[in-house]
Short mmCIF file of C-alpha atoms in Angstrom, two decimals:
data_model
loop_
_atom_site.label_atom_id
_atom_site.label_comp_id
_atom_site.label_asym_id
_atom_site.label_seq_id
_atom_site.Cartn_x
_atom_site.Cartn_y
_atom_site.Cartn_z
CA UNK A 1 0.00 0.00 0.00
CA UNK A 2 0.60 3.18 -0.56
CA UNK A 3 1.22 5.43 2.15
CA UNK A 4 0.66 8.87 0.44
CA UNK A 5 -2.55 7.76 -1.23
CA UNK A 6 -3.58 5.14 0.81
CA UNK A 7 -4.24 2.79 -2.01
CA UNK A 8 -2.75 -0.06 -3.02
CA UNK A 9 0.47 -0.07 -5.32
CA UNK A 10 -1.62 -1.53 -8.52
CA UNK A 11 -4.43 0.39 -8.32
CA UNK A 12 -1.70 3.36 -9.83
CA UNK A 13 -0.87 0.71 -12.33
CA UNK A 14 -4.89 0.01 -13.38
CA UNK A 15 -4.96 4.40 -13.69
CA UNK A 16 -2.04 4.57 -15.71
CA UNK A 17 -3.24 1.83 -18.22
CA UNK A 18 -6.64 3.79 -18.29
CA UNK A 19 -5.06 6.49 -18.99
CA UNK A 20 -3.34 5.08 -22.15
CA UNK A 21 -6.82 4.11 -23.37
CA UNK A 22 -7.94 7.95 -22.89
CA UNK A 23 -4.52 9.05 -25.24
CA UNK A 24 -4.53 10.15 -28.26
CA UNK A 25 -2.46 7.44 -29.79
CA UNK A 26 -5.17 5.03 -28.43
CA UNK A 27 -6.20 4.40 -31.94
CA UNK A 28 -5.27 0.97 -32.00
CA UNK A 29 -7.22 0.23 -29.25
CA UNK A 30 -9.91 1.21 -31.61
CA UNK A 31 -8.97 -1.71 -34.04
CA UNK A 32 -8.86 -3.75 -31.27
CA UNK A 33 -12.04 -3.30 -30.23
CA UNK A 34 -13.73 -3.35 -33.87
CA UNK A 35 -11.22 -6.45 -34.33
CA UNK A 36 -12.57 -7.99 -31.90
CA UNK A 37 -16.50 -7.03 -31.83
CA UNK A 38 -16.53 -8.56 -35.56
CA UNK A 39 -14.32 -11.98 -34.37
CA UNK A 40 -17.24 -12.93 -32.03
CA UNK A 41 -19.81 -11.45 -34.24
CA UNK A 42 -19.43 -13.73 -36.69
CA UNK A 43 -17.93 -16.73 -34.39
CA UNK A 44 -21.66 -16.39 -33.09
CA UNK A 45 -22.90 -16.34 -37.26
CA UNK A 46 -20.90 -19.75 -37.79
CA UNK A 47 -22.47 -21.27 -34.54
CA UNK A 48 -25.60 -20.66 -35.96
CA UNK A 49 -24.90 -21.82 -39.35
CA UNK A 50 -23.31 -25.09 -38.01
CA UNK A 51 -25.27 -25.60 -35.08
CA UNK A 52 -24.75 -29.24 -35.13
CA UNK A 53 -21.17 -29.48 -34.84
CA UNK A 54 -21.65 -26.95 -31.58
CA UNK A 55 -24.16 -29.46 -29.83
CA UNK A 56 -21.73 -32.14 -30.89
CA UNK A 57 -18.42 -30.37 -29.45
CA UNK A 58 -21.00 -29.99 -26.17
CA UNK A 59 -22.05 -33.20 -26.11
CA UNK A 60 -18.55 -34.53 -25.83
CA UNK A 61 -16.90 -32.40 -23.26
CA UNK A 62 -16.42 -33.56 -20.00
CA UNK A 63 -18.35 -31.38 -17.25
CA UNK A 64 -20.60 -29.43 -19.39
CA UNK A 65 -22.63 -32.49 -20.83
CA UNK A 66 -25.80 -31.45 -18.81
CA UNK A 67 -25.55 -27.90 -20.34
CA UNK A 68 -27.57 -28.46 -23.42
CA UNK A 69 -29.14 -24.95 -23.63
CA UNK A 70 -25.76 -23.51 -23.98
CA UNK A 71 -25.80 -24.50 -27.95
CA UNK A 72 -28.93 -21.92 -27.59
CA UNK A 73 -26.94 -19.47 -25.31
CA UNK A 74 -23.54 -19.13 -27.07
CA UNK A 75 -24.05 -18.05 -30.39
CA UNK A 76 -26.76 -15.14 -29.08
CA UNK A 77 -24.45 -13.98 -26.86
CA UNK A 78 -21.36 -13.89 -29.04
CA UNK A 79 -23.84 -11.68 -31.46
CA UNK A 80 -25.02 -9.54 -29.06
CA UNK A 81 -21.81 -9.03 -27.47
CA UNK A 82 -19.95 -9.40 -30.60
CA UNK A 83 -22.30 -5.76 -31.90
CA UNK A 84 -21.77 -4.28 -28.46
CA UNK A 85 -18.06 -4.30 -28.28
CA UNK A 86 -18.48 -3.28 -32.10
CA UNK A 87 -19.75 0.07 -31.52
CA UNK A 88 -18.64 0.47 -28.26
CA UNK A 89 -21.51 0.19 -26.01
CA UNK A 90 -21.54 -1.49 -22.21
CA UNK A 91 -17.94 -2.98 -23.69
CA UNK A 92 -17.15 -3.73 -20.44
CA UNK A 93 -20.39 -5.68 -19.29
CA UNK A 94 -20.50 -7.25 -22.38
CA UNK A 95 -16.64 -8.03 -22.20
CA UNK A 96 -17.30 -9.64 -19.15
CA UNK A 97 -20.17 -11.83 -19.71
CA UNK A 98 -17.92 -12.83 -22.98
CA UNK A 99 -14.94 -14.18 -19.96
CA UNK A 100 -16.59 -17.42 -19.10
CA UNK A 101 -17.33 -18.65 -22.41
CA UNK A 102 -14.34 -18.02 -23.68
CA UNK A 103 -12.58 -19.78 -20.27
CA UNK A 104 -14.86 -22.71 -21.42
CA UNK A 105 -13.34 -22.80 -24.81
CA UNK A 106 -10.36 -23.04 -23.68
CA UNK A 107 -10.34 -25.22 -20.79
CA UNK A 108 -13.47 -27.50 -21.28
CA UNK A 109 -14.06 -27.84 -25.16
CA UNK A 110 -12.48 -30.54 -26.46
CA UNK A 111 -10.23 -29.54 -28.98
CA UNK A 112 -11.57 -30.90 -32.60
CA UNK A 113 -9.90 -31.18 -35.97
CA UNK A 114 -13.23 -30.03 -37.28
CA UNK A 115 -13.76 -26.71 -35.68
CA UNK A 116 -13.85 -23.96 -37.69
CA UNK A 117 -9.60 -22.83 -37.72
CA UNK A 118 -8.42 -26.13 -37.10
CA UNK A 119 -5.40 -25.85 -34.86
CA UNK A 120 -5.60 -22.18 -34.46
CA UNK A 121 -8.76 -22.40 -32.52
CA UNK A 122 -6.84 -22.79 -28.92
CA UNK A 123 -4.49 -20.16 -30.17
CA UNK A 124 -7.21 -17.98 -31.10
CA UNK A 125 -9.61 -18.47 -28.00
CA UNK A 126 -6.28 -17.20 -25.80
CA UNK A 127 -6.04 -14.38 -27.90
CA UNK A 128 -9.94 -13.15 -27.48
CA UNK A 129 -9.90 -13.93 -23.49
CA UNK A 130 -6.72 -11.51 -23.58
CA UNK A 131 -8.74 -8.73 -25.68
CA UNK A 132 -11.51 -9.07 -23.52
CA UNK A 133 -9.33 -8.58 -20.00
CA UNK A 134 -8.10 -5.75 -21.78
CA UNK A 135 -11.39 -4.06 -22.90
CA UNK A 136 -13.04 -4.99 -18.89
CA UNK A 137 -10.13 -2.80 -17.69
CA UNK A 138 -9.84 -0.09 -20.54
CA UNK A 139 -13.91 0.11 -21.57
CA UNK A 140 -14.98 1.28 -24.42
CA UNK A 141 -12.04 4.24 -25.44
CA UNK A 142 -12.66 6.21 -28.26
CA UNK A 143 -15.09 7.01 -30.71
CA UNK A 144 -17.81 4.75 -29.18
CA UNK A 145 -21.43 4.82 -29.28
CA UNK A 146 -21.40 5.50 -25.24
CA UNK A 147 -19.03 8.36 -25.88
CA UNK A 148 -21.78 9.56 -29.03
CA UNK A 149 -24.14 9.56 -26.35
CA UNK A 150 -22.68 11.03 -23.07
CA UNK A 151 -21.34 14.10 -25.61
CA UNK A 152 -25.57 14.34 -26.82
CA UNK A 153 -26.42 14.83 -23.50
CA UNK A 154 -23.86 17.50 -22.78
CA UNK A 155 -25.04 19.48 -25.87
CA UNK A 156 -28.28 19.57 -24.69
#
C-alpha cells in the first residue's frame, strides 16, 4: 500500500493503463475493439450456421454435458456481445459476460480437428480472453457509441 494515497500499489498501475486508453495514440485500441466485436460477431454467425457441430463439441466435453441450452446461449451472446463491443456500447459488461465462455473454450471444449480454424482455434480463444481482459479494464475508449451519447447529452 501506498502510504501517500492510501491505495494499493496496482491500483496506480490500473490508472495509468486507463489512462493510455484515454490518449490520443489510443487508436489501435480502436482496431482492437472493432477487431474484436466482428471476431465474435461472426464466431456467433458460424455457430448458428453449423449448429450441429456446436451441440456435438458440447455433447462430448467432459463437465458441461448437462448444459444443453448452452448450444442456444452461445451463439446469441457472441452476437449480441460481438455488436456491443463493435460500436462500443456497455464494452465492459458485455466483455465480461464474454470471460466465461471463452474460459470454457479453452479449458473445457475438447479440442476438434473439425472446428472452424483447425489448430488455431486454442491459439485464437487465448487471444480473445486476452482482448476481452483488456477491454473490462480499458472500456470502451474512443469514438464509441457511449461516448456519441454522453457528448448528446452535454449538448443539450
Amino acid at each position: 500500500m501506498s502510504i501517500a494515497s492510501g491505495k494499493p500499489r496496482y491500483m496506480n498501475h490500473f490508472a495509468r493503463v486507463r489512462e493510455l486508453g484515454k490518449s490520443r495514440y489510443a487508436l489501435w485500441l480502436l482496431v482492437l475493439r472493432i477487431g474484436l466485436g466482428l471476431a465474435l460477431f461472426f464466431k456467433g454467425i458460424q455457430f448458428m450456421r453449423n449448429d450441429a457441430l456446436l451441440s456435438e463439441v458440447i455433447s462430448v466435453s467432459q463437465g458441461i454435458q448437462k448444459y444443453a441450452w448452452l448450444q442456444v446461449f452461445i451463439p446469441w451472446v457472441h452476437l449480441f456481445g460481438g455488436l456491443m463491443i463493435l460500436i462500443g456500447l456497455f464494452t465492459r459488461w458485455v466483455a465480461l459476460v464474454q470471460i466465461p465462455i471463452v474460459v470454457g473454450a479453452i479449458f473445457f471444449v475438447k479440442q476438434d480437428s473439425r472446428a472452424y480454424f483447425g489448430n488455431l482455434e486454442l491459439p485464437l480463444a487465448i487471444l480473445v480472453f486476452l482482448l476481452l481482459l483488456v477491454f473490462v479494464v480499458l472500456g470502451d475508449g474512443m469514438l464509441s457509441w457511449k461516448r456519441l451519447i454522453q457528448s448528446e447529452r452535454s449538448i443539450t
